[in-house]
Coordinates of C-alpha atoms in Angstrom, one line a residue:
X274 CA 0.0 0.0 0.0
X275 CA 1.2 3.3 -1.1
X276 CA 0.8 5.0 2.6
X277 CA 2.3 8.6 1.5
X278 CA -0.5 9.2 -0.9
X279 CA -3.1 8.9 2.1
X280 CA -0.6 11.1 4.4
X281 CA -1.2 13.5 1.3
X282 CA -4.5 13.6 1.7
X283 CA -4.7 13.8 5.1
X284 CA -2.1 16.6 5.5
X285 CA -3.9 18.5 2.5
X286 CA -7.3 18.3 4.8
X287 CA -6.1 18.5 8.3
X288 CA -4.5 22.6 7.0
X289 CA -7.3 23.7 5.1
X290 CA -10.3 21.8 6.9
X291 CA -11.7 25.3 8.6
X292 CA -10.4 27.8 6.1
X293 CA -13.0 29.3 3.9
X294 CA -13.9 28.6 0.4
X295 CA -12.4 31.4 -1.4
X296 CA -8.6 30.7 0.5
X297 CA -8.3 26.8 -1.0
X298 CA -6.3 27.6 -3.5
X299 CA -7.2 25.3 -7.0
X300 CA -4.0 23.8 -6.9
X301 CA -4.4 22.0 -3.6
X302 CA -7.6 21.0 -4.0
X303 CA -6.5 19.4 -7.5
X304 CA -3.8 18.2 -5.6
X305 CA -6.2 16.0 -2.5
X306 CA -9.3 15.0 -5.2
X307 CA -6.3 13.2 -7.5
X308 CA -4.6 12.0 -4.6
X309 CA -8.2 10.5 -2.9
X310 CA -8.9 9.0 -6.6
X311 CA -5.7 7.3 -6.5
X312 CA -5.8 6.1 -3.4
X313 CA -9.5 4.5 -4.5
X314 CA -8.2 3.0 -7.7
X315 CA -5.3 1.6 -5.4
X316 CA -7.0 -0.1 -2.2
X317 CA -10.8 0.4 -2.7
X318 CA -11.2 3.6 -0.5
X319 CA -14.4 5.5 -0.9
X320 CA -13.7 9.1 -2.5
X321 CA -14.5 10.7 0.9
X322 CA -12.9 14.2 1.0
X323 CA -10.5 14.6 4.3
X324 CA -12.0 18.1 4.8
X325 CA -15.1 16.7 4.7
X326 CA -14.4 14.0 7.1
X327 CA -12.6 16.2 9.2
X328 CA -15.7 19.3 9.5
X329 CA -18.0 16.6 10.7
X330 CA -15.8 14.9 13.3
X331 CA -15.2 18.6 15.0
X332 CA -19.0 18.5 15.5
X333 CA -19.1 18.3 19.4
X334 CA -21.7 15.7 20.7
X335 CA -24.9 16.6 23.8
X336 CA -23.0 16.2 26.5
X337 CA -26.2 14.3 28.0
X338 CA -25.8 11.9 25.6
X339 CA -23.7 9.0 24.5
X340 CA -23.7 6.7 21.4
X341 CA -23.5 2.9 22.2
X342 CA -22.3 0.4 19.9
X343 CA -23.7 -2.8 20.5
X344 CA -21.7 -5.8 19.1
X345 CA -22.1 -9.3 18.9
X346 CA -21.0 -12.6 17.4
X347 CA -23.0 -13.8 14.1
X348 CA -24.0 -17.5 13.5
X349 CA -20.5 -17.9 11.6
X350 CA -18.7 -16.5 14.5
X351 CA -18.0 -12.8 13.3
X352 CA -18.6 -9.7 14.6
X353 CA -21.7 -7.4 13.8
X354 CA -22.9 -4.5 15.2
X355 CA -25.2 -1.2 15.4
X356 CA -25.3 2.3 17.2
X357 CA -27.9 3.9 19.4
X358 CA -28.2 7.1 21.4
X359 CA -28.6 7.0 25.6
X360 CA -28.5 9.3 28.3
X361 CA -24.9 9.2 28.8
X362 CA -25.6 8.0 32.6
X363 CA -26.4 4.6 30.9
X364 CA -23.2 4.2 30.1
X365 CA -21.8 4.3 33.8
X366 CA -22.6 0.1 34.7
X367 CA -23.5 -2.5 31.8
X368 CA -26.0 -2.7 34.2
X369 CA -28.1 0.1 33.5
X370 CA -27.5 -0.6 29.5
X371 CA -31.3 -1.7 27.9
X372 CA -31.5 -4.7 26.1
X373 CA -31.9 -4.8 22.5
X374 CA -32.8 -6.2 19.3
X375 CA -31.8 -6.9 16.0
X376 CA -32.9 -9.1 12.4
X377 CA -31.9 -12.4 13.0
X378 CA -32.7 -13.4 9.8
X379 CA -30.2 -11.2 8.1
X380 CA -27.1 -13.1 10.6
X381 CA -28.1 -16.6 10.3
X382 CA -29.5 -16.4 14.0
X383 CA -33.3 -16.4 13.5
X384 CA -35.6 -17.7 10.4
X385 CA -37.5 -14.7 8.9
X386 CA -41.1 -15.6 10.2
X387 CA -39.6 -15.4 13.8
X388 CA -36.9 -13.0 13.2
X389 CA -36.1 -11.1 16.6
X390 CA -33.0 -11.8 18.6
X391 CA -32.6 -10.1 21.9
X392 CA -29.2 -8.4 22.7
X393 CA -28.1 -8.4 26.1
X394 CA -25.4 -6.3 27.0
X395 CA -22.7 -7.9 29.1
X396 CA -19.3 -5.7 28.9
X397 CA -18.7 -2.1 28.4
X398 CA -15.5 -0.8 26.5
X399 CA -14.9 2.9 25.6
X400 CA -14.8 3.8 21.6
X401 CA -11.9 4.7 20.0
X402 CA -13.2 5.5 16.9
X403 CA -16.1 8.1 17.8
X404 CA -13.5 10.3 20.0
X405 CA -14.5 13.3 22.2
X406 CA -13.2 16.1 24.4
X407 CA -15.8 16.7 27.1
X408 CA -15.0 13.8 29.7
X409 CA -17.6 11.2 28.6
X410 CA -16.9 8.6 26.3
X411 CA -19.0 6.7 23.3
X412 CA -19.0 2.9 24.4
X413 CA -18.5 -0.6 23.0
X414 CA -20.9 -3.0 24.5
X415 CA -20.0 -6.7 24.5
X416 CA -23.5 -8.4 24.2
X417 CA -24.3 -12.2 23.9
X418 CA -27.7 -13.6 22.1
X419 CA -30.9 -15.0 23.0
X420 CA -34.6 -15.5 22.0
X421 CA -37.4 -13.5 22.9
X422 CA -38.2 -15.8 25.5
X423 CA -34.8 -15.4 27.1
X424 CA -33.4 -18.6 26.2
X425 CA -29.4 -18.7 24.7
X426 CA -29.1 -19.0 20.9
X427 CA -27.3 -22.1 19.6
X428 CA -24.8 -19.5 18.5
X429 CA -24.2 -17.6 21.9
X430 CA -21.4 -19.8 23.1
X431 CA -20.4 -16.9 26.0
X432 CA -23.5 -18.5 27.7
X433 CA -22.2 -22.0 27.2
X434 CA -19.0 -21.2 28.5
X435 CA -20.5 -19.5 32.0
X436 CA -21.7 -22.7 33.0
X437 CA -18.2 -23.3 33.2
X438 CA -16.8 -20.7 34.9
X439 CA -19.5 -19.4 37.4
X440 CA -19.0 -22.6 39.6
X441 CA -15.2 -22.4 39.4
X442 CA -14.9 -18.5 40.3
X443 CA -12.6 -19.7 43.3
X444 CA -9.7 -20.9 41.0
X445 CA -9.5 -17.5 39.7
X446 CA -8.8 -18.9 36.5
X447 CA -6.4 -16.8 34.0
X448 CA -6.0 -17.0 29.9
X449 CA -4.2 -15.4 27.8
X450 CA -4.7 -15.8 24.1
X451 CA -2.5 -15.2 21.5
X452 CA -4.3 -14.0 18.4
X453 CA -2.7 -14.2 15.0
X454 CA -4.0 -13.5 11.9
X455 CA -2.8 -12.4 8.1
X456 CA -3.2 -9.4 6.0
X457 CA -4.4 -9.0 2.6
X458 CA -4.8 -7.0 -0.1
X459 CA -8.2 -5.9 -1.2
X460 CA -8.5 -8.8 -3.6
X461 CA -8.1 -11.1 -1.1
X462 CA -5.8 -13.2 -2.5
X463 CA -2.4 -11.1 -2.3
X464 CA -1.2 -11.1 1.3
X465 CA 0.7 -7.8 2.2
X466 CA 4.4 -7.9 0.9
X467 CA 3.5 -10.9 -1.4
X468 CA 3.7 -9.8 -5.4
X469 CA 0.5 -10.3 -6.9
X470 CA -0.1 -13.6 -8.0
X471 CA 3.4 -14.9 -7.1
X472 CA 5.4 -15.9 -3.7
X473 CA 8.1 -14.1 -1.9
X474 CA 11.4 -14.3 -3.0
X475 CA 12.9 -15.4 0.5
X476 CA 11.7 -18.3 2.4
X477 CA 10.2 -17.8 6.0
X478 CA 12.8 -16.9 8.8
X479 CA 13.5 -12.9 7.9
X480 CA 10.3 -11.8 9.0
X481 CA 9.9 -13.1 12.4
X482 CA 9.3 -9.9 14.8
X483 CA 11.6 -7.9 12.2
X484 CA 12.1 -4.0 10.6
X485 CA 12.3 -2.8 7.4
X486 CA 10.6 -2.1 4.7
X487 CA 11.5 -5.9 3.3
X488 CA 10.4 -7.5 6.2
X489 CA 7.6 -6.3 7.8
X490 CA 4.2 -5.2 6.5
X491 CA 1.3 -4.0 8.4
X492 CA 3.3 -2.6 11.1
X493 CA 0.9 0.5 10.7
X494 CA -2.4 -1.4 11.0
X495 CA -1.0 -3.5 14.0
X496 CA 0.0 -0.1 16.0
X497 CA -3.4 1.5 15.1
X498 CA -5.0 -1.7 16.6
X499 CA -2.4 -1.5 19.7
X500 CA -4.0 1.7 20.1
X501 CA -7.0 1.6 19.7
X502 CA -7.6 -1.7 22.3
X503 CA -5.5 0.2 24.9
X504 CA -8.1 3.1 24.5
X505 CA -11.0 1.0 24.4
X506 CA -10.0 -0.5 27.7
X507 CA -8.7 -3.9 26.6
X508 CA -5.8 -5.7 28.3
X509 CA -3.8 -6.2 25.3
X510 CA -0.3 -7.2 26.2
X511 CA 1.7 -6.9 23.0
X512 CA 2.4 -7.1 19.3
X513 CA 4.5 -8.4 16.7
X514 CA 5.4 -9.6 13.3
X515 CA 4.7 -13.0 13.1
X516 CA 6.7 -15.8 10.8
X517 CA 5.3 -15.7 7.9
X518 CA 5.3 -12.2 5.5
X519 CA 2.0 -10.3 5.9
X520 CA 1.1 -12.7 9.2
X521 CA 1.0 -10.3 12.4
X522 CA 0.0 -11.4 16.3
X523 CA -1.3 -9.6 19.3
X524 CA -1.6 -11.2 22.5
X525 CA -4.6 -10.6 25.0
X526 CA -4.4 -11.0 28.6
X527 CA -4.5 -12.5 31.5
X528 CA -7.9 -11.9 31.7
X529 CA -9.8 -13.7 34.6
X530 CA -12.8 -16.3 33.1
X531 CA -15.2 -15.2 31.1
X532 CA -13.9 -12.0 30.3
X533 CA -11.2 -13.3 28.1
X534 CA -13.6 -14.0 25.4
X535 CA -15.2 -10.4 26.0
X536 CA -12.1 -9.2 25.2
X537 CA -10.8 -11.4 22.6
X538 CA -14.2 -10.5 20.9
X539 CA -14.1 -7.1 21.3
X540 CA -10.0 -6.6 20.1
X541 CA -11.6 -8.9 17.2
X542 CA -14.2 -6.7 16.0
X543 CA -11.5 -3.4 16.8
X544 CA -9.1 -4.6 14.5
X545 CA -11.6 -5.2 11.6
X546 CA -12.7 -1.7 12.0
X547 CA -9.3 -0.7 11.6
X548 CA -8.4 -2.8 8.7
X549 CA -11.6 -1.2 7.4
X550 CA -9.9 2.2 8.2
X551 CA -7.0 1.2 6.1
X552 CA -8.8 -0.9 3.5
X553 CA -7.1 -3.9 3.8
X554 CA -9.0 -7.4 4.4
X555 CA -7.9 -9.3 7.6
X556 CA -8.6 -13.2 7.8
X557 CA -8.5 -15.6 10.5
X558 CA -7.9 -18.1 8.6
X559 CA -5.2 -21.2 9.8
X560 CA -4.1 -22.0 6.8
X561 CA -4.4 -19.1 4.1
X562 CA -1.6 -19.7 1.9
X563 CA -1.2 -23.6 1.4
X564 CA 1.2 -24.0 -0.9
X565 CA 4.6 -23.6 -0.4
X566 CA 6.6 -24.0 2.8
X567 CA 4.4 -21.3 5.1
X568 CA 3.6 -21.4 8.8
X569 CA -0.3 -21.2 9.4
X570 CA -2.0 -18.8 12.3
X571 CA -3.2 -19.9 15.6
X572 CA -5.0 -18.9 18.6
X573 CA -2.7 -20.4 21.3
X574 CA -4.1 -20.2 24.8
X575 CA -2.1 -19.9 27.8
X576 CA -3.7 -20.8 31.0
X577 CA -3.1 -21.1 35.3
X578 CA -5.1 -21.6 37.9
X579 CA -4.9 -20.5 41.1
X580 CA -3.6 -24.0 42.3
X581 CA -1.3 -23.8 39.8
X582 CA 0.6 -20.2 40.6
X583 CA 1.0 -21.5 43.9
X584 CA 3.7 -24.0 45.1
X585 CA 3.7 -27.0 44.0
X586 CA 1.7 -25.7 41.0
X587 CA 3.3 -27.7 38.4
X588 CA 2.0 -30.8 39.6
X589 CA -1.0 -29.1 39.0
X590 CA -0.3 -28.2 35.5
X591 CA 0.7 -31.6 34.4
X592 CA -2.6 -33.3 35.8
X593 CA -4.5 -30.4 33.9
X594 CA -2.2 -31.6 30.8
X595 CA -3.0 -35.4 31.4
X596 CA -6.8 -34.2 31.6
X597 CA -6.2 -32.4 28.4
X598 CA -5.1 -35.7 26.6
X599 CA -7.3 -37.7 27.3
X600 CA -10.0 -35.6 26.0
X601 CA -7.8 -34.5 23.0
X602 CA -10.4 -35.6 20.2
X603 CA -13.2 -33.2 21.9
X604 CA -11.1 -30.1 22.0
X605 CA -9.8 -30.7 18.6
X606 CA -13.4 -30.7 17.6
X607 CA -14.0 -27.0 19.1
X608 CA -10.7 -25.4 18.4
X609 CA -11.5 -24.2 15.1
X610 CA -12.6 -24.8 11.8
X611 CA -9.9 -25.5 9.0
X612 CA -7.7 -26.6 11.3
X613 CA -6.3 -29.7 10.1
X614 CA -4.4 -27.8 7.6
X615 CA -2.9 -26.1 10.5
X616 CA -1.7 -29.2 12.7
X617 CA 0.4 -31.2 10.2
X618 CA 3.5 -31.6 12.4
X619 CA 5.0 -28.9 10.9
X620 CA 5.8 -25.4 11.1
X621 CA 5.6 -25.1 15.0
X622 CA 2.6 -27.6 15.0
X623 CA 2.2 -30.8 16.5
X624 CA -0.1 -33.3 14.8
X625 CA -3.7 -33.4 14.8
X626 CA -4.2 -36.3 15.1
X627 CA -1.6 -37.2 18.4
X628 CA -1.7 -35.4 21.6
X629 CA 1.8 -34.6 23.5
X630 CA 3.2 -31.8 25.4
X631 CA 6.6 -30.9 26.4
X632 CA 8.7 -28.5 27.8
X633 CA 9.9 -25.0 25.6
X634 CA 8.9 -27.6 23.0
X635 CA 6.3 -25.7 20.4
X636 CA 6.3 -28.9 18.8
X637 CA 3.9 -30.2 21.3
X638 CA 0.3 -29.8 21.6
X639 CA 1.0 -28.3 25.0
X640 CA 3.6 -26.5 26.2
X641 CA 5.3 -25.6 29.6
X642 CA 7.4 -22.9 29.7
X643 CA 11.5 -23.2 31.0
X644 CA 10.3 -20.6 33.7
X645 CA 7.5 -22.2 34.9
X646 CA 9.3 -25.4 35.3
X647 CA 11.9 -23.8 36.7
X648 CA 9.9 -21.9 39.5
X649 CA 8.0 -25.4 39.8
X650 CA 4.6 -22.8 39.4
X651 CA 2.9 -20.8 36.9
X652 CA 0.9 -22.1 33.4
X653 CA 0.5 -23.7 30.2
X654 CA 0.1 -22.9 26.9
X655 CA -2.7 -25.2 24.3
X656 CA -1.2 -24.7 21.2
X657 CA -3.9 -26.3 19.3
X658 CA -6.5 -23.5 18.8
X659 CA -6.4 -22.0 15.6
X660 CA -6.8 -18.1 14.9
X661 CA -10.3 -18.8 14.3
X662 CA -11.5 -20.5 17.3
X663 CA -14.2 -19.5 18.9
X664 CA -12.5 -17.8 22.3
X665 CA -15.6 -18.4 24.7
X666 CA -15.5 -22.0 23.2
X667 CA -11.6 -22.4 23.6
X668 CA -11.5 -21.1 26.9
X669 CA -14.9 -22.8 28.3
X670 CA -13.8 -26.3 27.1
X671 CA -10.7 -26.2 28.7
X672 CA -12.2 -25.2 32.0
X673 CA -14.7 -27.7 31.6
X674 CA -12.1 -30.7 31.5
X675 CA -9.3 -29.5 33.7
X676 CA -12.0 -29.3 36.1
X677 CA -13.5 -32.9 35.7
X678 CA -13.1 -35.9 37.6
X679 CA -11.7 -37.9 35.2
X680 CA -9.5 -41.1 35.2
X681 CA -6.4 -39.9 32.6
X682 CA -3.1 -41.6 32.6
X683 CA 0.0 -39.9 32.6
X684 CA 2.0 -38.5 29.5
X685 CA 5.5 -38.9 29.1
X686 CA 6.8 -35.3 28.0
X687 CA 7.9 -34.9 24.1
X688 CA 11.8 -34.4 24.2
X689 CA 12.8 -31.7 21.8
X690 CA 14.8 -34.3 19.5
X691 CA 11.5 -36.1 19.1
X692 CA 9.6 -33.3 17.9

């Protein structure tokens, strides 16, 4: 993406977005229209004039009033969403928030003789993207799905996953998820850095948390998103390039239970209204690019219990782990579609179709870290998920069966040679 011709437009707009008429000289408004049509021919931006753009955002909002976005999660696990007005006190507790409602036909949620899904509102972020000045913010609301008679859609898996959780509260249970994911060009096809219709001329390795120009692409879009999660309240922990060219990560967390989905969700639906922003298209997909000697993207999900920050915690850990093979078939059923592409064996993947774990090993399916074994406490990381995984599924399941009482033998840990 050709980045200087939007900083054109922008710096054009930003200097003359107040001045009147009869000062814009002809030149430098010939100057931001060719610059915005080029831009569109380039990456599919509507021709929206900066000035424009810029007057209306400088239009101060009632200070009595907010604008609350409501999201949630579709029947194909993406996020939609839609605005209303409140009295800005609503926005003080997700309590106070009304319910709402919304086409269910139109999301795959409700046939269109029955069509009305309630929206509950469940967690409250502040909006990055409708900024103002006076000391109240626009909000993000988190909100999960149900019928008009207050029952959980098949598709609201936040609700599945509190069955989970509300009974365990006292292991004060902490994830933190890793999201990856991989940036494309508008044709979807063309990840960024990649010529069009051809591979990279170097083979993975270079672009690994790198700089440069040759290396790393989407290093804007990945700060924006920083950003913008840190404003809206989100616990996001870090960034950075990931292996393969166009491929990016950003870890989330730890978040205590239930709230990790909330704000895997949320950071989900932030950075598609960035890539949006920049007009590029962002997939989740494990396996985009299959040919060729790629690594695929992943969701992996780090995890400790109470029990197991405290000493004698990774005894702990490894009966979680044994837990976690023997039920390796049912979480490799909820961890994502696509996902066998992902978990060949290769390319920092253990296989599908064999559970193991092991230590600093990202071979494994599971792996303990050198300091947790050296401190004898701390957590584990599921490396199984893929960036697609549903995160109130992931993180439900896995709470589910390191909490059972179930008979599972013990593992031998994967030694690095084997893996």
């Amino acid at each position: 993406m050709k980045f200087s011709t939007a900083l054109l437009a922008v710096a054009i707009g930003t200097a003359s977005a107040f001045a009147p008429a009869h000062m814009q000289s002809k030149a430098q408004s010939s100057a931001l229209f060719g610059a915005v049509r080029s831009l569109d021919r380039l990456t599919g931006r509507s021709q929206l004039d900066p000035v424009v753009v810029d007057r209306y955002n400088a239009i101060p909002y009632p200070k009595d009033l907010i604008l609350a976005e409501y999201v949630w999660v579709d029947a194909d696990g993406k996020c939609r969403s839609k605005t209303r007005t409140l009295p800005a006190k609503k926005g003080e507790a997700v309590e106070l928030l009304p319910k709402w409602n919304f086409d269910g036909s139109s999301t795959g949620q409700a046939p269109g003789d029955d069509s009305e899904v309630i929206l509950k509102p469940q967690r409250i972020f502040k909006d990055p993207f409708r900024l103002r000045h006076d000391g109240i913010d626009n909000i993000l609301v988190m909100c999960d799905c149900y019928t008009p008679g207050g029952e959980p859609l098949p598709s609201n898996h936040r609700a599945k996953a509190m069955k989970f959780f509300g009974p365990n509260e006292d292991q004060e249970i902490w994830f933190g998820l890793e999201q990856e994911f991989t940036l494309f060009n508008l044709d979807e096809k063309t990840p960024l850095g990649w010529p069009e219709g051809g591979m990279p001329s170097r083979p993975q390795g270079p672009y690994y948390c790198s700089a440069g120009p040759e290396n790393n692409f989407g290093r804007s879009i990945t700060d924006s998103h920083y950003k913008a999660c840190l404003y809206a309240g989100i616990n996001i922990s870090g960034v950075n390039g990931e292996v393969m060219p166009g491929q990016q990560e950003y870890q989330v967390g730890p978040c205590v239970g239930i709230d990790a989905g909330d704000q895997l969700m949320m950071s989900r639906y932030i950075l598609q209204r960035v890539c949006e922003d920049y007009q590029v298209y962002c997939t989740l997909h494990p396996k985009p690019i299959v040919q060729g000697d790629w690594n695929g993207a992943g969701m992996h999900t780090n995890v400790s219990t109470k029990s197991m920050r405290e000493e004698g915690g990774l005894e702990e850990i490894k009966k979680a782990i044994y837990k976690l093979g023997a039920k390796h078939a049912d979480h490799i059923a909820v961890y994502g579609e696509d996902n066998e592409l992902r978990l060949t064996g290769k390319h920092e993947t253990a296989s599908i179709d064999k559970f193991s774990y092991g230590v600093a090993n990202r071979g494994a399916s599971v792996r303990i870290g050198r300091d947790t074994e050296a401190e004898g406490k701390g957590y584990f990381e599921d490396r199984r998920p893929s960036s697609n995984a549903d995160p109130y599924i992931v993180t439900g399941k896995i709470m589910e069966t390191i909490m059972s009482d179930i008979d599972a033998p013990v593992i031998a840990p994967l030694d690095k040679e084997q893996a």
